Short mmCIF file of C-alpha atoms in Angstrom, two decimals:
data_model
loop_
_atom_site.label_atom_id
_atom_site.label_comp_id
_atom_site.label_asym_id
_atom_site.label_seq_id
_atom_site.Cartn_x
_atom_site.Cartn_y
_atom_site.Cartn_z
CA MET A 423 0.00 0.00 0.00
CA PRO A 424 2.32 2.79 -1.19
CA ASP A 425 1.85 6.15 0.43
CA ARG A 426 0.00 8.57 -1.82
CA GLU A 427 2.89 11.06 -1.56
CA THR A 428 5.76 8.66 -2.18
CA MET A 429 4.71 7.33 -5.58
CA PRO A 430 6.92 8.16 -8.60
CA SER A 431 7.34 11.86 -8.32
CA ALA A 432 5.59 14.68 -10.09
CA SER A 433 7.70 17.16 -8.17
CA ALA A 434 10.09 18.00 -11.01
CA PRO A 435 7.43 19.74 -13.14
CA GLU A 436 6.10 21.44 -9.98
CA VAL A 437 9.50 23.00 -9.35
CA SER A 438 9.69 24.31 -12.92
CA ALA A 439 6.14 25.71 -12.92
CA ARG A 440 6.68 27.65 -9.72
CA ALA A 441 10.25 28.77 -10.39
CA ALA A 442 9.29 32.43 -10.50
CA ALA A 443 7.97 32.22 -6.94
CA LEU A 444 11.27 30.99 -5.50
CA PRO A 445 14.45 32.98 -4.88
CA GLN A 446 17.17 31.95 -7.31
CA GLU A 447 19.38 30.20 -4.72
CA ALA A 448 16.38 28.44 -3.18
CA LEU A 449 15.35 27.25 -6.65
CA ARG A 450 18.80 25.82 -7.22
CA ILE A 451 18.59 23.89 -3.95
CA ALA A 452 15.03 22.69 -4.62
CA SER A 453 16.02 21.47 -8.09
CA GLY A 454 18.53 19.15 -6.43
CA TYR A 455 15.63 17.32 -4.77
CA ALA A 456 13.37 17.01 -7.84
CA PHE A 457 13.78 13.25 -8.29
CA THR A 458 11.88 11.25 -10.91
CA GLY A 459 11.62 7.95 -9.04
CA PRO A 460 9.96 6.98 -5.74
CA ALA A 461 11.13 9.16 -2.86
CA LEU A 462 10.37 9.82 0.79
CA HIS A 463 9.21 13.32 1.74
CA LEU A 464 11.21 14.92 4.54
CA GLY A 465 9.78 18.44 4.52
CA ALA A 466 10.00 21.89 2.95
CA LEU A 467 12.96 24.18 2.36
CA LEU A 468 13.85 26.94 4.82
CA TRP A 469 15.41 29.99 3.20
CA ASP A 470 16.06 33.45 4.55
CA GLY A 471 13.91 32.78 7.61
CA ARG A 472 10.92 31.55 5.60
CA CYS A 473 9.48 28.11 4.94
CA LEU A 474 8.98 27.55 1.19
CA PRO A 475 6.43 24.71 0.89
CA ASP A 476 6.74 24.57 -2.91
CA ALA A 477 10.38 23.53 -2.50
CA GLN A 478 10.09 19.99 -1.18
CA VAL A 479 13.09 18.18 0.33
CA ARG A 480 13.08 14.44 -0.31
CA VAL A 481 15.32 11.37 -0.36
CA PRO A 482 15.22 8.75 -3.17
CA LEU A 483 13.91 5.41 -1.97
CA ALA A 484 16.68 3.57 -3.83
CA MET A 485 19.33 5.49 -1.85
CA LEU A 486 18.12 4.41 1.60
CA ASN A 487 20.51 1.45 1.57
CA ARG A 488 23.41 3.93 1.30
CA HIS A 489 23.09 4.46 5.07
CA GLY A 490 22.63 7.68 6.97
CA LEU A 491 23.02 9.79 10.06
CA VAL A 492 20.34 11.52 12.12
CA ALA A 493 22.06 13.81 14.62
CA GLY A 494 21.27 16.69 16.94
CA ALA A 495 21.13 17.85 20.52
CA THR A 496 18.65 16.36 22.98
CA GLY A 497 15.10 17.56 22.37
CA THR A 498 15.60 18.71 18.78
CA GLY A 499 13.37 16.07 17.18
CA LYS A 500 15.66 13.19 16.17
CA THR A 501 13.17 10.56 17.32
CA LYS A 502 10.34 12.12 15.32
CA THR A 503 12.57 12.24 12.26
CA LEU A 504 13.36 8.55 12.35
CA GLN A 505 9.64 7.86 12.99
CA LEU A 506 8.76 9.94 9.91
CA ILE A 507 11.24 8.05 7.73
CA ALA A 508 10.20 4.66 9.16
CA GLU A 509 6.53 5.32 8.37
CA GLN A 510 7.20 6.11 4.74
CA LEU A 511 9.51 3.13 4.32
CA SER A 512 6.80 0.86 5.71
CA ALA A 513 4.26 2.41 3.32
CA GLN A 514 6.61 1.53 0.45
CA GLY A 515 6.81 -2.11 1.53
CA VAL A 516 10.22 -1.84 3.22
CA PRO A 517 10.62 -3.53 6.64
CA VAL A 518 12.18 -1.32 9.31
CA PHE A 519 14.04 -2.01 12.55
CA LEU A 520 13.91 0.59 15.33
CA ALA A 521 16.05 0.49 18.47
CA ASP A 522 13.72 2.14 20.99
CA ILE A 523 16.04 3.42 23.72
CA LYS A 524 13.63 5.83 25.39
CA GLY A 525 10.47 3.77 24.97
CA ASP A 526 8.60 6.37 22.90
CA LEU A 527 8.58 4.69 19.47
CA SER A 528 5.97 2.04 20.23
CA GLY A 529 3.22 4.45 19.14
CA ILE A 530 4.08 3.83 15.49
CA ALA A 531 1.38 1.12 15.43
CA ALA A 532 -1.39 3.56 16.35
CA PRO A 533 -2.83 6.51 14.39
CA GLY A 534 -1.54 9.89 15.48
CA ARG A 535 -3.66 12.49 17.25
CA PRO A 536 -4.33 15.71 15.38
CA ASP A 537 -3.76 18.91 17.33
CA ALA A 538 -2.90 22.53 16.60
CA ARG A 539 0.83 21.86 16.36
CA VAL A 540 0.43 18.95 13.94
CA GLU A 541 -2.06 20.85 11.80
CA GLY A 542 0.17 23.92 11.78
CA ARG A 543 3.23 21.93 10.76
CA ALA A 544 1.27 20.15 8.00
CA ALA A 545 0.06 23.48 6.64
CA ASP A 546 3.59 24.95 6.74
CA VAL A 547 5.07 22.18 4.58
CA HIS A 548 2.02 21.36 2.39
CA GLN A 549 1.62 17.91 3.96
CA ARG A 550 -1.68 16.08 3.52
CA TRP A 551 -1.56 14.69 7.05
CA THR A 552 -3.73 11.65 7.81
CA ALA A 553 -3.66 9.82 11.13
CA THR A 554 -2.22 6.37 10.29
CA GLY A 555 -0.92 3.39 12.25
CA PHE A 556 1.65 1.03 10.76
CA PRO A 557 2.14 -2.74 11.16
CA ALA A 558 4.52 -3.29 14.05
CA GLN A 559 6.14 -6.11 15.98
CA TYR A 560 7.55 -5.55 19.46
CA TYR A 561 10.64 -7.21 20.90
CA ALA A 562 12.56 -7.08 24.17
CA LEU A 563 16.10 -8.27 24.94
CA GLY A 564 15.81 -11.52 26.85
CA GLY A 565 12.20 -10.73 27.58
CA ILE A 566 13.13 -7.85 29.90
CA GLY A 567 10.43 -5.39 28.95
CA ARG A 568 7.23 -5.76 26.98
CA GLY A 569 7.87 -7.67 23.81
CA ILE A 570 8.77 -10.98 22.21
CA PRO A 571 12.04 -12.17 23.81
CA VAL A 572 15.16 -11.78 21.67
CA ARG A 573 17.95 -14.13 22.71
CA ALA A 574 21.26 -15.18 21.21
CA THR A 575 23.38 -18.18 22.05
CA VAL A 576 26.85 -17.40 23.32
CA THR A 577 28.26 -19.31 20.33
CA GLY A 578 26.12 -17.29 17.93
CA PHE A 579 27.07 -14.02 19.61
CA GLY A 580 30.78 -14.67 19.22
CA PRO A 581 33.93 -13.58 21.08
CA LEU A 582 34.41 -10.10 19.62
CA LEU A 583 30.99 -8.76 20.60
CA LEU A 584 31.14 -10.49 23.97
CA SER A 585 34.56 -8.96 24.64
CA LYS A 586 33.03 -5.52 24.14
CA VAL A 587 30.20 -6.35 26.56
CA LEU A 588 32.65 -7.65 29.16
CA ARG A 589 35.03 -4.70 28.58
CA LEU A 590 38.01 -6.96 27.96
CA ASN A 591 41.33 -5.59 26.70
CA ARG A 592 43.01 -6.80 23.51
CA THR A 593 44.94 -9.64 25.16
CA GLN A 594 41.89 -10.86 27.03
CA GLU A 595 39.82 -10.59 23.84
CA GLN A 596 42.30 -12.84 22.02
CA SER A 597 42.18 -15.36 24.87
CA LEU A 598 38.38 -15.41 24.75
CA ALA A 599 38.56 -16.03 20.99
CA LEU A 600 40.83 -19.00 21.73
CA VAL A 601 38.23 -20.39 24.16
CA PHE A 602 35.53 -20.08 21.47
CA HIS A 603 37.80 -21.79 18.92
CA TYR A 604 38.36 -24.67 21.30
CA ALA A 605 34.64 -25.04 22.01
CA ASP A 606 33.84 -24.95 18.28
CA SER A 607 36.41 -27.60 17.44
CA LYS A 608 35.29 -29.95 20.23
CA GLY A 609 31.55 -29.61 19.63
CA LEU A 610 31.01 -27.95 23.02
CA GLU A 611 28.02 -25.76 22.32
CA LEU A 612 28.06 -22.47 24.21
CA ILE A 613 24.37 -21.81 24.61
CA ASP A 614 24.30 -19.66 27.74
CA LEU A 615 26.79 -17.98 30.07
CA LYS A 616 27.18 -20.99 32.34
CA ASP A 617 28.45 -22.95 29.33
CA LEU A 618 31.17 -20.36 28.72
CA ARG A 619 32.08 -20.29 32.40
CA ALA A 620 32.36 -24.09 32.42
CA VAL A 621 34.71 -24.17 29.41
CA VAL A 622 36.97 -21.41 30.79
CA THR A 623 37.14 -23.19 34.14
CA PHE A 624 37.90 -26.52 32.47
CA LEU A 625 40.71 -25.06 30.35
CA THR A 626 42.47 -23.76 33.46
CA SER A 627 42.06 -27.02 35.38
CA ASP A 628 44.71 -29.77 35.56
CA GLU A 629 42.63 -31.84 33.15
CA GLY A 630 42.05 -29.05 30.66
CA LYS A 631 45.39 -27.19 30.53
CA PRO A 632 46.97 -29.58 28.00
CA GLU A 633 44.09 -28.89 25.57
CA LEU A 634 45.41 -25.43 24.66
CA LYS A 635 49.09 -26.02 25.27
CA THR A 636 50.02 -25.94 21.59
CA ALA A 637 48.03 -22.72 21.10
CA GLY A 638 49.74 -20.84 23.91
CA GLY A 639 47.35 -21.84 26.66
CA LEU A 640 45.01 -19.75 28.76
CA SER A 641 46.70 -18.04 31.67
CA ALA A 642 45.12 -18.22 35.10
CA ALA A 643 45.22 -14.43 35.35
CA THR A 644 43.36 -13.89 32.06
CA ALA A 645 40.87 -16.63 32.87
CA GLY A 646 40.28 -14.95 36.24
CA VAL A 647 39.51 -11.62 34.55
CA ILE A 648 37.07 -13.30 32.14
CA LEU A 649 35.34 -15.20 34.95
CA ARG A 650 35.06 -12.11 37.16
CA SER A 651 33.66 -10.12 34.24
CA LEU A 652 31.12 -12.86 33.61
CA THR A 653 30.14 -12.82 37.29
CA ALA A 654 29.60 -9.04 37.25
CA PHE A 655 27.66 -9.35 33.99
CA GLU A 656 25.40 -12.05 35.43
CA ALA A 657 24.87 -9.96 38.56
CA GLN A 658 23.30 -7.31 36.32
CA GLY A 659 20.70 -9.88 35.25
CA ALA A 660 22.27 -10.55 31.87
CA SER A 661 21.84 -14.33 31.93
CA GLY A 662 18.42 -14.09 30.33
CA PHE A 663 19.80 -12.53 27.16
CA PHE A 664 21.74 -15.65 26.23
CA GLY A 665 20.05 -18.94 25.49
CA GLU A 666 17.57 -20.66 23.24
CA PRO A 667 15.46 -20.38 21.22
CA GLU A 668 17.88 -18.08 19.45
CA PHE A 669 16.17 -15.29 17.53
CA ASP A 670 16.07 -15.71 13.75
CA THR A 671 16.92 -12.30 12.31
CA GLY A 672 14.98 -13.27 9.18
CA GLU A 673 11.90 -12.27 11.20
CA LEU A 674 12.93 -8.66 10.65
CA LEU A 675 12.27 -8.98 6.91
CA ARG A 676 8.54 -9.48 7.24
CA THR A 677 5.82 -7.59 5.36
CA ALA A 678 2.16 -7.30 6.34
CA GLU A 679 -0.74 -8.76 4.35
CA ASP A 680 -1.42 -5.36 2.81
CA GLY A 681 2.14 -5.18 1.48
CA ARG A 682 3.47 -2.65 3.97
CA GLY A 683 6.76 -3.36 5.67
CA VAL A 684 6.58 -4.50 9.29
CA VAL A 685 8.23 -2.11 11.75
CA SER A 686 10.20 -4.15 14.31
CA VAL A 687 10.56 -2.17 17.53
CA LEU A 688 13.15 -3.45 20.00
CA GLU A 689 12.37 -2.01 23.42
CA LEU A 690 15.59 -1.10 25.20
CA SER A 691 14.34 1.29 27.88
CA ALA A 692 14.39 -1.52 30.46
CA VAL A 693 18.11 -2.11 29.84
CA GLN A 694 19.33 1.48 29.49
CA GLU A 695 21.80 0.97 32.31
CA ARG A 696 23.52 -1.75 30.24
CA PRO A 697 24.55 0.17 27.12
CA GLN A 698 27.46 -2.14 26.29
CA LEU A 699 25.04 -5.04 26.10
CA PHE A 700 22.34 -3.57 23.93
CA SER A 701 24.78 -1.84 21.57
CA ALA A 702 26.59 -5.13 21.01
CA PHE A 703 23.26 -6.94 20.54
CA LEU A 704 22.32 -4.47 17.82
CA MET A 705 25.54 -5.24 16.00
CA TRP A 706 24.86 -8.97 16.43
CA LEU A 707 21.50 -8.53 14.69
CA LEU A 708 23.15 -6.65 11.85
CA ALA A 709 26.07 -9.07 11.54
CA ASP A 710 23.72 -12.05 11.57
CA LEU A 711 21.76 -10.60 8.66
CA PHE A 712 25.00 -9.89 6.86
CA HIS A 713 25.96 -13.58 7.04
CA ASP A 714 22.86 -14.91 5.41
CA LEU A 715 21.42 -12.37 2.98
CA PRO A 716 22.38 -12.78 -0.69
CA GLU A 717 24.13 -10.09 -2.68
CA LEU A 718 21.65 -7.83 -4.51
CA GLY A 719 23.78 -4.98 -5.83
CA ASP A 720 21.85 -1.81 -6.61
CA VAL A 721 18.16 -2.11 -5.75
CA ASP A 722 15.01 -0.09 -6.42
CA LYS A 723 14.28 -0.07 -2.72
CA PRO A 724 16.04 -1.40 0.39
CA ARG A 725 15.33 -4.84 1.74
CA LEU A 726 15.50 -3.55 5.32
CA VAL A 727 16.52 -0.32 7.06
CA PHE A 728 18.03 -0.28 10.57
CA PHE A 729 17.84 2.73 12.89
CA LEU A 730 20.39 2.47 15.71
CA ASP A 731 19.57 5.06 18.37
CA GLU A 732 22.21 6.33 20.81
CA ALA A 733 24.80 5.17 18.27
CA HIS A 734 27.73 6.56 20.26
CA LEU A 735 27.28 3.63 22.64
CA LEU A 736 28.43 1.29 19.88
CA PHE A 737 31.82 2.95 19.84
CA ASP A 738 32.43 3.66 23.53
CA ASP A 739 35.38 1.60 24.84
CA ALA A 740 35.46 -0.32 21.55
CA SER A 741 38.58 -2.19 20.50
CA GLU A 742 40.27 -1.49 17.19
CA ALA A 743 39.07 -4.86 15.90
CA PHE A 744 35.48 -4.02 16.83
CA LEU A 745 35.64 -0.65 15.04
CA GLU A 746 37.14 -2.28 11.97
CA SER A 747 34.31 -4.82 11.97
CA ILE A 748 31.63 -2.13 12.20
CA THR A 749 33.22 -0.27 9.29
CA GLN A 750 33.41 -3.41 7.16
CA THR A 751 29.86 -4.45 7.96
CA VAL A 752 28.41 -1.04 7.14
CA ARG A 753 30.40 -0.86 3.91
CA LEU A 754 29.51 -4.34 2.69
CA ILE A 755 25.91 -4.78 3.83
CA ARG A 756 24.72 -2.07 1.43
CA SER A 757 25.04 -4.50 -1.48
CA LYS A 758 22.70 -6.85 0.37
CA GLY A 759 19.96 -4.24 0.33
CA VAL A 760 20.22 -3.24 3.99
CA GLY A 761 20.47 0.40 5.06
CA VAL A 762 21.78 1.51 8.45
CA PHE A 763 21.00 4.88 10.06
CA PHE A 764 23.00 5.94 13.10
CA VAL A 765 21.09 8.24 15.46
CA THR A 766 23.23 10.28 17.86
CA GLN A 767 24.01 13.81 19.07
CA THR A 768 26.94 14.88 16.88
CA PRO A 769 28.82 13.38 13.93
CA GLU A 770 31.86 13.30 16.22
CA ASP A 771 30.17 10.41 18.05
CA VAL A 772 30.76 8.25 14.97
CA PRO A 773 34.30 7.30 13.88
CA ALA A 774 35.44 8.94 10.66
CA GLU A 775 35.76 5.57 8.89
CA VAL A 776 32.08 4.83 9.58
CA LEU A 777 30.93 8.40 8.92
CA ALA A 778 32.47 8.21 5.46
CA GLN A 779 30.06 5.37 4.61
CA LEU A 780 26.93 7.41 5.42
CA GLY A 781 25.40 8.98 2.32
CA ASN A 782 22.29 10.61 3.85
CA ARG A 783 22.42 13.27 6.57
CA VAL A 784 19.71 14.87 8.70
CA GLN A 785 21.37 17.22 11.17
CA HIS A 786 19.16 18.79 13.82
CA ALA A 787 20.15 21.76 15.97
CA LEU A 788 23.38 21.82 17.94
CA ARG A 789 24.17 23.84 21.04
CA ALA A 790 27.24 26.03 21.49
CA PHE A 791 27.18 26.80 25.21
CA THR A 792 30.66 25.50 26.05
CA PRO A 793 34.07 25.32 24.33
CA ASP A 794 33.47 21.61 23.72
CA ASP A 795 30.08 22.41 22.14
CA GLN A 796 31.73 25.00 19.89
CA GLN A 797 34.37 22.50 18.83
CA ALA A 798 31.70 19.92 17.99
CA LEU A 799 29.77 22.55 16.01
CA ASN A 800 32.84 23.52 14.00
CA ALA A 801 33.62 19.87 13.27
CA THR A 802 30.03 19.22 12.15
CA VAL A 803 30.03 22.18 9.74
CA LYS A 804 33.19 20.82 8.09
CA THR A 805 31.47 17.52 7.33
CA PHE A 806 28.90 19.16 5.02
CA PRO A 807 29.40 20.02 1.33
CA LYS A 808 29.96 23.67 0.42
CA SER A 809 26.75 25.59 1.01
CA PRO A 810 25.28 29.11 0.60
CA TYR A 811 24.09 28.88 4.22
CA ASP A 812 26.08 30.11 7.19
CA LEU A 813 25.85 26.66 8.73
CA GLU A 814 27.20 27.65 12.14
CA GLU A 815 24.41 30.18 12.46
CA VAL A 816 21.76 27.90 10.97
CA LEU A 817 22.63 24.86 13.10
CA THR A 818 22.43 26.82 16.34
CA GLY A 819 19.18 28.55 15.32
CA LEU A 820 17.08 25.60 14.11
CA GLY A 821 13.84 24.95 15.95
CA THR A 822 12.47 21.59 17.08
CA GLY A 823 11.55 19.53 14.04
CA GLU A 824 13.92 21.44 11.74
CA ALA A 825 17.18 20.13 10.33
CA VAL A 826 19.92 20.63 7.76
CA VAL A 827 19.68 17.89 5.12
CA THR A 828 21.85 16.48 2.37
CA VAL A 829 21.19 13.09 0.76
CA LEU A 830 22.34 11.11 -2.24
CA SER A 831 20.58 11.84 -5.50
CA GLU A 832 19.36 9.10 -7.82
CA LYS A 833 22.77 9.28 -9.50
CA GLY A 834 24.57 8.83 -6.19
CA ALA A 835 25.83 12.43 -5.93
CA PRO A 836 25.28 14.56 -2.80
CA THR A 837 22.33 16.95 -3.03
CA PRO A 838 22.67 20.63 -2.11
CA VAL A 839 22.57 21.34 1.62
CA ALA A 840 18.98 22.24 2.53
CA ALA A 841 17.74 23.71 5.81
CA THR A 842 14.39 21.94 6.18
CA ARG A 843 11.21 22.16 8.20
CA LEU A 844 10.35 18.50 8.63
CA ARG A 845 6.96 16.88 8.25
CA ALA A 846 5.00 15.52 11.18
CA PRO A 847 4.76 11.74 11.67
CA GLU A 848 1.27 10.36 11.02
CA SER A 849 1.42 7.71 13.75
CA LEU A 850 1.23 8.31 17.48
CA MET A 851 4.16 10.42 18.66
CA GLY A 852 4.64 8.71 22.01
CA PRO A 853 4.36 5.29 23.63
CA LEU A 854 1.54 2.91 22.86
CA GLY A 855 -0.66 2.13 25.86
CA GLN A 856 0.40 -0.90 27.89
CA GLU A 857 -2.77 -2.91 27.24
CA ALA A 858 -2.67 -2.27 23.50
CA LEU A 859 1.01 -3.20 23.32
CA GLU A 860 0.48 -6.41 25.27
CA ARG A 861 -2.37 -7.38 22.93
CA VAL A 862 -0.11 -6.96 19.90
CA VAL A 863 2.67 -8.99 21.52
CA ALA A 864 0.43 -11.82 22.73
CA GLY A 865 -1.39 -11.99 19.39
CA SER A 866 1.81 -12.39 17.37
CA PRO A 867 2.52 -15.84 15.89
CA LEU A 868 6.14 -15.27 16.91
CA TYR A 869 5.30 -15.12 20.60
CA GLU A 870 4.86 -18.87 21.01
CA ARG A 871 8.02 -19.50 19.02
CA TYR A 872 10.27 -17.40 21.26
CA ALA A 873 8.48 -16.81 24.57
CA ARG A 874 9.67 -19.84 26.51
CA ALA A 875 13.38 -20.32 27.16
CA VAL A 876 14.85 -23.79 26.55
CA ASP A 877 17.83 -25.19 28.46
CA ARG A 878 19.09 -28.32 26.69
CA GLU A 879 22.34 -30.21 27.09
CA SER A 880 25.37 -28.20 26.09
CA ALA A 881 28.97 -27.54 27.22
CA TYR A 882 28.11 -27.13 30.93
CA GLU A 883 26.31 -30.47 31.16
CA ARG A 884 29.03 -32.34 29.27
CA LEU A 885 31.80 -30.95 31.42
CA GLU A 886 29.83 -31.56 34.62
CA ARG A 887 29.54 -35.23 33.64
CA GLY A 888 33.32 -35.29 33.29
CA ARG A 889 33.79 -33.74 36.73
CA GLY A 890 31.46 -36.33 38.24
CA ALA A 891 33.58 -39.25 37.04
CA LYS A 892 34.76 -41.56 39.82
CA GLY A 893 38.38 -42.03 38.90
CA PRO A 894 41.21 -40.66 36.75
CA ASP A 895 40.47 -43.00 33.86
CA GLU A 896 36.80 -42.08 33.81
CA MET A 897 37.65 -38.36 34.05
CA ARG A 898 39.94 -38.73 31.05
CA ASP A 899 37.30 -40.63 29.10
CA ALA A 900 34.62 -38.01 29.78
CA ALA A 901 36.76 -34.99 28.93
CA PRO A 902 36.10 -33.46 25.52
CA GLY A 903 38.39 -34.45 22.68
CA ARG A 904 40.44 -37.04 24.65
CA GLY A 905 39.37 -40.19 22.76
CA GLY A 906 39.34 -42.26 25.95
CA ARG A 907 38.27 -45.84 26.56
CA ALA A 908 34.54 -45.10 26.75
CA GLU A 909 34.64 -43.22 23.45
CA ARG A 910 36.65 -45.98 21.76
CA GLN A 911 34.10 -48.55 22.85
CA GLN A 912 31.15 -46.70 21.34
CA SER A 913 29.62 -48.05 18.19
CA MET A 914 29.52 -45.81 15.13
CA ALA A 915 25.73 -45.45 15.49
CA GLU A 916 26.07 -44.35 19.09
CA ARG A 917 28.71 -41.78 18.19
CA VAL A 918 26.53 -40.30 15.47
CA ALA A 919 23.43 -40.25 17.70
CA GLU A 920 25.31 -38.45 20.46
CA SER A 921 27.18 -36.04 18.22
CA GLY A 922 26.56 -32.31 18.19
CA VAL A 923 25.77 -32.50 14.48
CA PHE A 924 23.01 -35.07 15.01
CA ARG A 925 21.45 -33.12 17.88
CA SER A 926 21.60 -29.89 15.88
CA LEU A 927 19.93 -31.43 12.84
CA ALA A 928 17.17 -32.74 15.09
CA ARG A 929 16.32 -29.27 16.27
CA SER A 930 13.49 -27.21 14.84
CA VAL A 931 13.90 -24.80 11.93
CA GLY A 932 15.21 -21.44 13.07
CA THR A 933 18.16 -22.63 15.17
CA GLN A 934 21.72 -23.36 14.24
CA ILE A 935 22.57 -26.43 12.20
CA GLY A 936 25.72 -28.38 12.48
CA ARG A 937 29.34 -27.57 13.13
CA GLU A 938 32.21 -26.97 12.12
CA ILE A 939 31.44 -23.31 12.73
CA THR A 940 32.80 -20.58 10.52
CA ARG A 941 32.92 -17.09 11.94
CA SER A 942 32.30 -13.72 10.38
CA LEU A 943 33.55 -10.17 10.72
CA PHE A 944 32.34 -9.97 14.32
CA GLY A 945 33.30 -13.54 15.19
CA THR A 946 29.62 -14.45 15.20
CA ALA A 947 28.72 -17.96 14.09
CA ARG A 948 27.45 -18.58 10.58
CA ARG A 949 24.32 -20.66 10.50
CA SER A 950 22.48 -22.29 7.64
CA GLY A 951 19.06 -23.78 6.99
CA ARG A 952 17.09 -20.87 8.42
CA ARG A 953 14.07 -19.08 7.05
CA ARG A 954 14.89 -16.15 4.80
CA ARG A 955 12.07 -14.05 3.45
#
């Protein structure tokens, strides 16, 4: 059900017909946004203190997989901007993922409420505003919050992302990667945190030390740091985020029966005090999609668009390897039809290597109250193309719901910088009521699939059996990878039936299948045999 205002554009002839009514410089800017193909409407041009509704500022639908940045000081309207873009993407049949840090994006499923401010904004920018709700699905990390639980296995999450969560240094990160490699090679599935703890403990025991001897071993000091970090992490209630059933990121590619893209809202307000966790989980979702989606090249419209709010949290205390992985993922996932928008306060929050990959910019107002603010303002101005605006003055004078915009044209070239009064979202600008949200969650076919956690046999249980052996010979036989007497006496059928591969293949669709595991840019596990829409 395409939005009536995002069909192939008739804006180009409109610009020509009304050229006499626009100042010459404003006409030049407006002409840069007169696209011929499908486009999303952002708002109307601001010039010389006036809003010019005949000069519409838009972004080509086909360029939304070229990534973007929505930035600005607190209270300037960033959340409403990403809501506005998400609505129009959904109307064009593009699924959207929203990281809802503050808990105020859930209203996208409900029609908005007209009031004087909405009506005034619509009149200012020539918007035919209609209260509209959009198809939405609600998720919550580990079920903490109101939504379908999103979990990852420790194996699926991988050592690089987990190192960021645990705040490990480079040496400790490499040691954790060695632990994962050992577990992969021995078929010790790391489903939850107690599995990881059990493997680390085993590898520093008398029985386990020889297992990593040829690879440099795992020092007691490093193992102690990892175990203490895991303990502190679990004390924050993090255990529920890791386990099964592991979330299939293919669910994010859903469309509704009417053809509109489903908006997946991940509620993060309940875990705001754990920014390292939710920022790493967002990258896990993105990396997991990257593994499995086929190459598409240039597309008429994105396959999915991610909005990562509070994006600076991704980069806080991040290792060089983590930053390199983010840069590679953002650069390469474009060809798979996935767009990523980082939402943060200033462009300085995003490393230059990542910022260089972002083709679309919506910059809300910045403050200049302190020397640091002034420095951030100067740096932001330098990131924009040459412009007839005095951007320092404009960026400090923008009102709520106004922004400086530059996007990629249909030819992939940057458009002229345009100060813009943005449109009003048509869905509810605020949280959905608790009862309504719970009805949506409980009525979802995905709820039964993911609601109940499953704790099956994995690394912890296998190693506990080894510890429970009565004597040295039995301990040796039970230890992973030793090829002891009990293992030698097994029949081939018994070995196959008890193998990790057999158990994995017996599991339902939507979970990982079979090892040996290969790992990706973030060290997350590749999985096959899953649904892909």
